[in-house]
PDB file of C-alpha atoms and ligand atoms in Angstrom:
ATOM      1  CA  MET A 481       2.183  16.991  29.157  1.00 41.00           C
ATOM      2  CA  THR A 482       0.746  14.364  26.876  1.00 42.00           C
ATOM      3  CA  ALA A 483       1.941  10.899  26.183  1.00 46.00           C
ATOM      4  CA  GLY A 484       4.919  10.918  23.901  1.00 50.00           C
ATOM      5  CA  GLY A 485       7.215  12.238  26.613  1.00 57.00           C
ATOM      6  CA  GLN A 486       9.278  15.357  26.983  1.00 64.00           C
ATOM      7  CA  PRO A 487      10.491  16.940  23.794  1.00 71.00           C
ATOM      8  CA  ASP A 488      14.211  16.443  23.319  1.00 89.00           C
ATOM      9  CA  PRO A 489      15.756  19.680  22.026  1.00 94.00           C
ATOM     10  CA  ALA A 490      18.579  17.983  20.119  1.00 96.00           C
ATOM     11  CA  ARG A 491      16.127  15.674  18.351  1.00 97.00           C
ATOM     12  CA  ALA A 492      13.869  18.626  17.601  1.00 97.00           C
ATOM     13  CA  ARG A 493      16.755  20.481  15.967  1.00 97.00           C
ATOM     14  CA  GLU A 494      17.649  17.406  13.942  1.00 98.00           C
ATOM     15  CA  LEU A 495      14.078  16.983  12.713  1.00 98.00           C
ATOM     16  CA  GLU A 496      13.828  20.672  11.893  1.00 98.00           C
ATOM     17  CA  GLY A 497      16.985  20.548   9.781  1.00 98.00           C
ATOM     18  CA  ARG A 498      15.988  17.386   7.955  1.00 98.00           C
ATOM     19  CA  LEU A 499      12.482  18.649   7.313  1.00 98.00           C
ATOM     20  CA  ARG A 500      13.813  21.934   5.978  1.00 98.00           C
ATOM     21  CA  ALA A 501      16.146  20.061   3.598  1.00 98.00           C
ATOM     22  CA  VAL A 502      13.319  17.850   2.315  1.00 98.00           C
ATOM     23  CA  ARG A 503      11.055  20.849   1.790  1.00 98.00           C
ATOM     24  CA  ALA A 504      13.835  22.557  -0.151  1.00 98.00           C
ATOM     25  CA  ARG A 505      14.219  19.483  -2.378  1.00 98.00           C
ATOM     26  CA  ILE A 506      10.477  19.450  -3.023  1.00 98.00           C
ATOM     27  CA  SER A 507      10.394  23.152  -3.941  1.00 98.00           C
ATOM     28  CA  SER A 508      13.369  22.789  -6.176  1.00 98.00           C
ATOM     29  CA  ALA A 509      11.931  19.719  -7.917  1.00 98.00           C
ATOM     30  CA  ALA A 510       8.577  21.449  -8.384  1.00 98.00           C
ATOM     31  CA  GLY A 511      10.329  24.538  -9.774  1.00 98.00           C
ATOM     32  CA  THR A 512      12.357  22.454 -12.220  1.00 97.00           C
ATOM     33  CA  ALA A 513       9.275  20.545 -13.342  1.00 95.00           C
ATOM     34  CA  GLY A 514       7.193  23.717 -13.557  1.00 96.00           C
ATOM     35  CA  ARG A 515       4.589  22.171 -11.284  1.00 94.00           C
ATOM     36  CA  GLY A 516       2.854  23.148  -8.073  1.00 94.00           C
ATOM     37  CA  GLU A 517       4.233  21.669  -4.885  1.00 96.00           C
ATOM     38  CA  PRO A 518       2.749  18.313  -3.938  1.00 98.00           C
ATOM     39  CA  GLU A 519       1.485  17.613  -0.436  1.00 98.00           C
ATOM     40  CA  LEU A 520       4.059  16.226   1.947  1.00 98.00           C
ATOM     41  CA  ILE A 521       3.070  13.212   4.026  1.00 98.00           C
ATOM     42  CA  VAL A 522       5.762  12.486   6.578  1.00 98.00           C
ATOM     43  CA  VAL A 523       5.990   8.734   7.165  1.00 98.00           C
ATOM     44  CA  THR A 524       6.503   8.330  10.909  1.00 98.00           C
ATOM     45  CA  LYS A 525       6.292   4.529  11.159  1.00 97.00           C
ATOM     46  CA  TYR A 526       8.545   3.015  13.874  1.00 97.00           C
ATOM     47  CA  PHE A 527       9.239   6.466  15.354  1.00 97.00           C
ATOM     48  CA  PRO A 528       7.747   7.597  18.667  1.00 97.00           C
ATOM     49  CA  ALA A 529       4.752   9.843  19.101  1.00 97.00           C
ATOM     50  CA  SER A 530       7.100  12.494  20.525  1.00 97.00           C
ATOM     51  CA  ASP A 531       8.703  12.860  17.082  1.00 97.00           C
ATOM     52  CA  VAL A 532       5.298  13.258  15.486  1.00 98.00           C
ATOM     53  CA  ARG A 533       4.457  15.977  18.012  1.00 98.00           C
ATOM     54  CA  THR A 534       7.698  17.788  17.216  1.00 98.00           C
ATOM     55  CA  LEU A 535       6.958  17.570  13.490  1.00 98.00           C
ATOM     56  CA  ALA A 536       3.462  18.961  14.028  1.00 98.00           C
ATOM     57  CA  GLY A 537       5.090  21.899  15.789  1.00 97.00           C
ATOM     58  CA  LEU A 538       7.172  22.422  12.646  1.00 98.00           C
ATOM     59  CA  GLY A 539       4.066  22.673  10.496  1.00 98.00           C
ATOM     60  CA  VAL A 540       3.583  19.057   9.408  1.00 98.00           C
ATOM     61  CA  THR A 541      -0.136  18.343   9.021  1.00 98.00           C
ATOM     62  CA  ASP A 542      -0.126  14.932   7.337  1.00 98.00           C
ATOM     63  CA  VAL A 543       1.578  11.789   8.584  1.00 98.00           C
ATOM     64  CA  GLY A 544       1.786   8.253   7.227  1.00 98.00           C
ATOM     65  CA  GLU A 545       1.799   4.942   9.086  1.00 98.00           C
ATOM     66  CA  ASN A 546       1.830   1.358   7.861  1.00 97.00           C
ATOM     67  CA  ARG A 547       0.756  -0.731  10.864  1.00 98.00           C
ATOM     68  CA  ASP A 548      -2.662  -0.399  12.426  1.00 98.00           C
ATOM     69  CA  GLN A 549      -1.675  -1.072  16.021  1.00 98.00           C
ATOM     70  CA  GLU A 550       1.089   1.485  16.003  1.00 98.00           C
ATOM     71  CA  ALA A 551      -0.944   4.054  14.100  1.00 98.00           C
ATOM     72  CA  ALA A 552      -3.999   3.686  16.334  1.00 98.00           C
ATOM     73  CA  ALA A 553      -1.908   4.222  19.464  1.00 98.00           C
ATOM     74  CA  LYS A 554      -0.149   7.300  18.102  1.00 98.00           C
ATOM     75  CA  ALA A 555      -3.341   8.809  16.732  1.00 98.00           C
ATOM     76  CA  ALA A 556      -4.956   8.385  20.165  1.00 98.00           C
ATOM     77  CA  ASP A 557      -1.956   9.956  21.941  1.00 98.00           C
ATOM     78  CA  LEU A 558      -1.863  12.883  19.564  1.00 98.00           C
ATOM     79  CA  GLN A 559      -5.568  13.533  19.108  1.00 97.00           C
ATOM     80  CA  ASP A 560      -5.151  17.149  20.212  1.00 97.00           C
ATOM     81  CA  LEU A 561      -2.993  17.946  17.150  1.00 98.00           C
ATOM     82  CA  GLY A 562      -5.701  17.438  14.521  1.00 97.00           C
ATOM     83  CA  LEU A 563      -3.296  15.655  12.169  1.00 98.00           C
ATOM     84  CA  ASN A 564      -4.408  13.856   9.027  1.00 98.00           C
ATOM     85  CA  TRP A 565      -3.394  10.186   9.372  1.00 98.00           C
ATOM     86  CA  HIS A 566      -2.633   8.377   6.110  1.00 98.00           C
ATOM     87  CA  PHE A 567      -2.601   4.592   6.220  1.00 98.00           C
ATOM     88  CA  ILE A 568       0.006   3.435   3.690  1.00 98.00           C
ATOM     89  CA  GLY A 569       0.640  -0.225   4.540  1.00 97.00           C
ATOM     90  CA  GLN A 570      -0.875  -3.468   3.386  1.00 96.00           C
ATOM     91  CA  LEU A 571      -4.240  -3.719   5.047  1.00 97.00           C
ATOM     92  CA  GLN A 572      -6.143  -6.830   6.090  1.00 97.00           C
ATOM     93  CA  THR A 573      -9.907  -6.538   5.873  1.00 98.00           C
ATOM     94  CA  ASN A 574     -10.248  -7.367   9.576  1.00 98.00           C
ATOM     95  CA  LYS A 575      -8.347  -4.160  10.420  1.00 98.00           C
ATOM     96  CA  ALA A 576     -10.719  -1.916   8.479  1.00 98.00           C
ATOM     97  CA  ARG A 577     -12.873  -1.054  11.511  1.00 98.00           C
ATOM     98  CA  SER A 578      -9.883   0.063  13.487  1.00 98.00           C
ATOM     99  CA  VAL A 579      -8.327   2.057  10.664  1.00 98.00           C
ATOM    100  CA  VAL A 580     -11.446   4.095   9.897  1.00 98.00           C
ATOM    101  CA  ARG A 581     -11.486   5.360  13.481  1.00 98.00           C
ATOM    102  CA  TYR A 582      -8.432   7.521  12.876  1.00 98.00           C
ATOM    103  CA  ALA A 583      -7.496   7.478   9.194  1.00 98.00           C
ATOM    104  CA  HIS A 584      -8.140  10.385   6.871  1.00 98.00           C
ATOM    105  CA  SER A 585      -6.885   8.390   3.873  1.00 98.00           C
ATOM    106  CA  VAL A 586      -5.919   4.851   2.954  1.00 98.00           C
ATOM    107  CA  HIS A 587      -3.248   4.639   0.233  1.00 98.00           C
ATOM    108  CA  SER A 588      -3.181   0.859  -0.047  1.00 98.00           C
ATOM    109  CA  VAL A 589      -6.603  -0.034  -1.443  1.00 98.00           C
ATOM    110  CA  ASP A 590      -5.738  -2.848  -3.828  1.00 98.00           C
ATOM    111  CA  ARG A 591      -8.611  -5.344  -3.978  1.00 97.00           C
ATOM    112  CA  LEU A 592     -12.383  -5.467  -4.054  1.00 98.00           C
ATOM    113  CA  PRO A 593     -12.917  -7.161  -0.665  1.00 98.00           C
ATOM    114  CA  LEU A 594     -10.981  -4.324   0.946  1.00 98.00           C
ATOM    115  CA  VAL A 595     -13.220  -1.718  -0.724  1.00 98.00           C
ATOM    116  CA  THR A 596     -16.252  -3.542   0.656  1.00 98.00           C
ATOM    117  CA  ALA A 597     -14.741  -3.856   4.135  1.00 98.00           C
ATOM    118  CA  LEU A 598     -13.758  -0.181   4.281  1.00 98.00           C
ATOM    119  CA  GLY A 599     -17.197   0.952   3.145  1.00 98.00           C
ATOM    120  CA  LYS A 600     -18.874  -1.176   5.807  1.00 98.00           C
ATOM    121  CA  ALA A 601     -16.407  -0.009   8.423  1.00 98.00           C
ATOM    122  CA  VAL A 602     -17.130   3.654   7.704  1.00 98.00           C
ATOM    123  CA  GLY A 603     -20.848   2.905   8.130  1.00 98.00           C
ATOM    124  CA  VAL A 604     -20.208   1.252  11.498  1.00 98.00           C
ATOM    125  CA  GLU A 605     -17.966   4.130  12.539  1.00 98.00           C
ATOM    126  CA  GLN A 606     -20.658   6.685  11.671  1.00 98.00           C
ATOM    127  CA  GLU A 607     -23.112   4.805  13.881  1.00 98.00           C
ATOM    128  CA  ARG A 608     -20.594   4.641  16.704  1.00 97.00           C
ATOM    129  CA  ARG A 609     -19.969   8.369  16.432  1.00 97.00           C
ATOM    130  CA  ALA A 610     -23.646   9.209  16.361  1.00 98.00           C
ATOM    131  CA  GLY A 611     -24.196   6.984  19.416  1.00 98.00           C
ATOM    132  CA  ALA A 612     -21.392   8.775  21.233  1.00 97.00           C
ATOM    133  CA  GLY A 613     -22.843  12.178  20.365  1.00 97.00           C
ATOM    134  CA  LEU A 614     -20.015  12.941  17.922  1.00 96.00           C
ATOM    135  CA  GLY A 615     -20.397  14.491  14.497  1.00 96.00           C
ATOM    136  CA  PRO A 616     -19.887  12.275  11.429  1.00 97.00           C
ATOM    137  CA  ARG A 617     -16.421  11.612  10.077  1.00 97.00           C
ATOM    138  CA  GLU A 618     -15.565  12.683   6.540  1.00 98.00           C
ATOM    139  CA  ASP A 619     -15.657  10.166   3.759  1.00 98.00           C
ATOM    140  CA  LEU A 620     -12.511   8.030   3.746  1.00 98.00           C
ATOM    141  CA  ARG A 621     -10.218   9.071   0.909  1.00 98.00           C
ATOM    142  CA  CYS A 622      -9.068   5.988  -0.992  1.00 98.00           C
ATOM    143  CA  PHE A 623      -5.941   5.764  -3.108  1.00 99.00           C
ATOM    144  CA  LEU A 624      -5.812   2.664  -5.300  1.00 98.00           C
ATOM    145  CA  GLN A 625      -2.418   1.036  -4.938  1.00 98.00           C
ATOM    146  CA  VAL A 626      -0.980  -0.165  -8.219  1.00 97.00           C
ATOM    147  CA  THR A 627       1.923  -2.539  -8.701  1.00 96.00           C
ATOM    148  CA  LEU A 628       4.463  -1.112 -11.141  1.00 91.00           C
ATOM    149  CA  ASP A 629       6.721  -4.113 -11.533  1.00 85.00           C
ATOM    150  CA  ALA A 630       7.315  -4.137 -15.274  1.00 64.00           C
ATOM    151  CA  GLY A 631       5.565  -7.030 -16.921  1.00 61.00           C
ATOM    152  CA  ALA A 632       4.455  -8.186 -13.501  1.00 54.00           C
ATOM    153  CA  ASP A 633       3.185 -11.674 -13.665  1.00 56.00           C
ATOM    154  CA  PRO A 634      -0.093 -11.702 -11.779  1.00 55.00           C
ATOM    155  CA  ALA A 635       0.839 -14.471  -9.351  1.00 53.00           C
ATOM    156  CA  GLN A 636       4.083 -12.779  -8.452  1.00 51.00           C
ATOM    157  CA  ALA A 637       2.590  -9.317  -8.186  1.00 51.00           C
ATOM    158  CA  ARG A 638      -0.085 -10.553  -5.826  1.00 49.00           C
ATOM    159  CA  SER A 639       2.399 -12.188  -3.535  1.00 48.00           C
ATOM    160  CA  GLY A 640       4.600  -9.103  -3.383  1.00 57.00           C
ATOM    161  CA  ARG A 641       4.291  -5.766  -1.639  1.00 68.00           C
ATOM    162  CA  GLY A 642       0.676  -5.328  -2.527  1.00 82.00           C
ATOM    163  CA  GLY A 643      -0.926  -3.324  -5.265  1.00 96.00           C
ATOM    164  CA  ALA A 644      -3.452  -4.139  -7.947  1.00 97.00           C
ATOM    165  CA  LEU A 645      -2.419  -4.930 -11.490  1.00 96.00           C
ATOM    166  CA  PRO A 646      -3.043  -1.922 -13.740  1.00 96.00           C
ATOM    167  CA  ALA A 647      -5.672  -3.917 -15.654  1.00 97.00           C
ATOM    168  CA  ASP A 648      -7.666  -4.486 -12.471  1.00 97.00           C
ATOM    169  CA  VAL A 649      -7.694  -0.831 -11.417  1.00 98.00           C
ATOM    170  CA  PRO A 650     -10.716   0.451 -13.390  1.00 98.00           C
ATOM    171  CA  ALA A 651     -13.031  -2.092 -11.715  1.00 98.00           C
ATOM    172  CA  LEU A 652     -11.624  -1.151  -8.320  1.00 98.00           C
ATOM    173  CA  ALA A 653     -12.171   2.518  -9.107  1.00 98.00           C
ATOM    174  CA  GLU A 654     -15.792   1.858 -10.094  1.00 98.00           C
ATOM    175  CA  ALA A 655     -16.393  -0.062  -6.889  1.00 98.00           C
ATOM    176  CA  CYS A 656     -14.821   2.592  -4.730  1.00 98.00           C
ATOM    177  CA  ALA A 657     -16.729   5.409  -6.441  1.00 98.00           C
ATOM    178  CA  ALA A 658     -19.980   3.500  -5.884  1.00 98.00           C
ATOM    179  CA  THR A 659     -19.389   2.797  -2.179  1.00 98.00           C
ATOM    180  CA  GLU A 660     -21.027   5.076   0.352  1.00 98.00           C
ATOM    181  CA  GLY A 661     -18.563   6.480   2.861  1.00 98.00           C
ATOM    182  CA  LEU A 662     -15.586   6.233   0.514  1.00 98.00           C
ATOM    183  CA  ARG A 663     -14.184   8.912  -1.719  1.00 98.00           C
ATOM    184  CA  LEU A 664     -12.037   7.801  -4.626  1.00 98.00           C
ATOM    185  CA  ALA A 665      -8.915   9.976  -4.352  1.00 98.00           C
ATOM    186  CA  GLY A 666      -6.621   8.580  -7.040  1.00 98.00           C
ATOM    187  CA  VAL A 667      -3.702   6.179  -7.323  1.00 98.00           C
ATOM    188  CA  MET A 668      -0.672   5.215  -5.265  1.00 98.00           C
ATOM    189  CA  ALA A 669       2.484   3.294  -6.071  1.00 98.00           C
ATOM    190  CA  VAL A 670       5.922   2.404  -4.807  1.00 96.00           C
ATOM    191  CA  ALA A 671       8.621   2.409  -7.487  1.00 94.00           C
ATOM    192  CA  PRO A 672       9.884  -1.149  -7.996  1.00 93.00           C
ATOM    193  CA  LEU A 673      13.353  -2.004  -6.739  1.00 88.00           C
ATOM    194  CA  GLY A 674      16.094  -2.049  -9.326  1.00 86.00           C
ATOM    195  CA  ALA A 675      14.084  -0.285 -12.028  1.00 88.00           C
ATOM    196  CA  SER A 676      13.949   3.302 -13.194  1.00 92.00           C
ATOM    197  CA  PRO A 677      11.507   5.224 -10.993  1.00 95.00           C
ATOM    198  CA  ALA A 678      10.859   7.705 -13.807  1.00 95.00           C
ATOM    199  CA  GLU A 679       9.644   4.925 -16.107  1.00 95.00           C
ATOM    200  CA  ALA A 680       7.578   3.360 -13.350  1.00 95.00           C
ATOM    201  CA  PHE A 681       5.911   6.681 -12.503  1.00 96.00           C
ATOM    202  CA  GLU A 682       5.201   7.152 -16.201  1.00 96.00           C
ATOM    203  CA  ARG A 683       3.236   3.899 -16.131  1.00 96.00           C
ATOM    204  CA  LEU A 684       1.406   5.166 -13.054  1.00 97.00           C
ATOM    205  CA  LEU A 685       0.249   8.219 -15.044  1.00 97.00           C
ATOM    206  CA  HIS A 686      -1.540   5.926 -17.486  1.00 97.00           C
ATOM    207  CA  VAL A 687      -3.291   4.186 -14.623  1.00 98.00           C
ATOM    208  CA  SER A 688      -4.215   7.571 -13.178  1.00 98.00           C
ATOM    209  CA  ALA A 689      -5.837   8.488 -16.496  1.00 98.00           C
ATOM    210  CA  ALA A 690      -7.942   5.322 -16.305  1.00 98.00           C
ATOM    211  CA  VAL A 691      -9.079   6.259 -12.793  1.00 98.00           C
ATOM    212  CA  ARG A 692      -9.909   9.810 -13.876  1.00 98.00           C
ATOM    213  CA  ALA A 693     -12.058   8.304 -16.616  1.00 98.00           C
ATOM    214  CA  VAL A 694     -14.178   6.837 -13.802  1.00 98.00           C
ATOM    215  CA  ASP A 695     -14.171  10.045 -11.739  1.00 98.00           C
ATOM    216  CA  PRO A 696     -12.459  13.173 -13.073  1.00 98.00           C
ATOM    217  CA  ALA A 697     -12.021  14.431  -9.492  1.00 98.00           C
ATOM    218  CA  ALA A 698      -9.937  11.378  -8.544  1.00 98.00           C
ATOM    219  CA  ALA A 699      -6.740  12.986  -9.759  1.00 98.00           C
ATOM    220  CA  ALA A 700      -4.446  12.389  -6.793  1.00 98.00           C
ATOM    221  CA  ILE A 701      -1.160  10.594  -7.420  1.00 98.00           C
ATOM    222  CA  SER A 702       0.628   9.341  -4.317  1.00 98.00           C
ATOM    223  CA  ALA A 703       4.170   8.542  -5.399  1.00 98.00           C
ATOM    224  CA  GLY A 704       7.655   9.412  -4.307  1.00 97.00           C
ATOM    225  CA  MET A 705       9.635   8.379  -1.243  1.00 98.00           C
ATOM    226  CA  SER A 706      12.934   9.650   0.161  1.00 98.00           C
ATOM    227  CA  GLY A 707      14.995   8.169  -2.655  1.00 96.00           C
ATOM    228  CA  ASP A 708      12.852   9.128  -5.632  1.00 97.00           C
ATOM    229  CA  LEU A 709      10.918  12.234  -4.726  1.00 97.00           C
ATOM    230  CA  GLU A 710      12.433  14.281  -7.566  1.00 97.00           C
ATOM    231  CA  GLU A 711      11.356  11.714 -10.180  1.00 97.00           C
ATOM    232  CA  ALA A 712       7.894  11.565  -8.636  1.00 98.00           C
ATOM    233  CA  VAL A 713       7.477  15.351  -8.685  1.00 98.00           C
ATOM    234  CA  ALA A 714       8.642  15.443 -12.308  1.00 97.00           C
ATOM    235  CA  ALA A 715       6.008  12.813 -13.157  1.00 96.00           C
ATOM    236  CA  GLY A 716       3.220  14.812 -11.534  1.00 97.00           C
ATOM    237  CA  ALA A 717       2.878  13.328  -8.042  1.00 98.00           C
ATOM    238  CA  THR A 718       0.368  15.220  -5.910  1.00 98.00           C
ATOM    239  CA  HIS A 719       1.284  13.476  -2.642  1.00 98.00           C
ATOM    240  CA  LEU A 720       4.780  12.474  -1.491  1.00 98.00           C
ATOM    241  CA  ARG A 721       5.358   9.918   1.274  1.00 98.00           C
ATOM    242  CA  ILE A 722       8.694  10.750   2.874  1.00 98.00           C
ATOM    243  CA  GLY A 723      10.038   8.838   5.863  1.00 98.00           C
ATOM    244  CA  SER A 724      13.755   8.371   6.397  1.00 98.00           C
ATOM    245  CA  ASP A 725      14.955  11.643   4.932  1.00 98.00           C
ATOM    246  CA  VAL A 726      12.871  13.515   7.528  1.00 98.00           C
ATOM    247  CA  LEU A 727      13.193  11.172  10.516  1.00 98.00           C
ATOM    248  CA  GLY A 728      16.528   9.499   9.924  1.00 97.00           C
ATOM    249  CA  PRO A 729      17.211   5.799   9.518  1.00 93.00           C
ATOM    250  CA  ARG A 730      14.341   3.711  10.845  1.00 88.00           C
ATOM    251  CA  PRO A 731      15.018   1.864  14.094  1.00 81.00           C
ATOM    252  CA  ALA A 732      14.968  -1.924  13.849  1.00 74.00           C
ATOM    253  CA  VAL A 733      11.537  -3.343  14.553  1.00 64.00           C
ATOM    254  CA  GLY A 734      11.533  -4.803  18.057  1.00 49.00           C
TER     255      GLY A 734
HETATM  256  C1  LIG B1746       8.027   3.437   4.535  1.00 54.24           C
HETATM  257  C2  LIG B1746       7.250   3.871   3.362  1.00 54.24           C
HETATM  258  C3  LIG B1746       7.495   5.114   2.754  1.00 54.24           C
HETATM  259  C4  LIG B1746       8.616   6.039   3.184  1.00 54.24           C
HETATM  260  O1  LIG B1746       9.845   5.544   2.722  1.00 54.24           O
HETATM  261  P1  LIG B1746      11.219   6.331   2.886  1.00 54.24           P
HETATM  262  O2  LIG B1746      12.110   5.674   1.917  1.00 54.24           O
HETATM  263  O3  LIG B1746      11.635   6.137   4.311  1.00 54.24           O
HETATM  264  O4  LIG B1746      10.967   7.756   2.578  1.00 54.24           O
HETATM  265  C5  LIG B1746       6.681   5.483   1.698  1.00 54.24           C
HETATM  266  N1  LIG B1746       5.694   4.681   1.254  1.00 54.24           N
HETATM  267  C6  LIG B1746       5.446   3.483   1.806  1.00 54.24           C
HETATM  268  C7  LIG B1746       4.342   2.651   1.258  1.00 54.24           C
HETATM  269  C8  LIG B1746       6.207   3.044   2.877  1.00 54.24           C
HETATM  270  O5  LIG B1746       5.935   1.852   3.418  1.00 54.24           O
END
C-alpha cells in the first residue's frame, strides 16, 4: 500500500456521494446554459493524500492545490495515479522550480516576474529530466489570474488575493506566449466577495477576449467554485475548481 494510508470505506462513500452530486449540478448547469460540460478540477487542499487516491478511483483526473509544500508531497505520494496537478494559489517566484516538477497547470500567473521565473524553471526542469534519463515534461499551461473586484483600485487589488488588473493582462499574455516552456491557456478568476458572481464572470469574458486576441487557442476560462459553479458555467467557464462541495468543510490549518 502506498502512503496515504488505508482507504476508509465510510469516507469513500461520502466522497462518492458528494462527487456525484457536484457532477449532477455541473451537467444540469451545462444543460441549462446549452454549453458543453467544463472540466472539473477537484480542489484537495488541506485534505490527505488518501482522499485524493479515493477520488482518483472515482474517476477524478485533475486536482487543485494552493500550497507548494503540501502539493509537492501529495504529488510525490500519488505519482502512480498519473493525475494532473493544478496549482491555484498565490505563487512566489522562489517556488517556481518546485512547482514545475509536478504541476500540469498554474492558474495563478498574475505578474511578469512570475512568467519569467516559471519559464526559467521549466528550462531547469527539462535539464534535470534529461540528466535523469527521463523524457521531457509538457509545456506548463498558464492561466492568467485576473482580479474582478469592481473598480479595483490598483494598490488595493495588488495587496489582495492576487490577480492582475484587467488592463495589465494583455502584456502578461504576450509575455507568456513568447516564453519557451510555457503555454498560454487562458484566464482564471475568483468571484469577489459580496458581489454578483454573474457580473464578475461577465467581466472575465472581456478579459478572455483580450487574451484570445494574443493567442486564439488560449480560450480556457477557469472560474467557478463550490458556491458559484452554476453562474460560472452559464458564463462559459471551461474549468471549474471545486473544493468543499466534493470534500466537505476544510479542516482548520494546523
Ligand atoms: C480553495 C479554492 C477553490 C475551491 O473553493 P471551494 O469554495 O471550496 O469550492 C477554488 N479556487 C481557489 C483559487 C481556491 O483557493
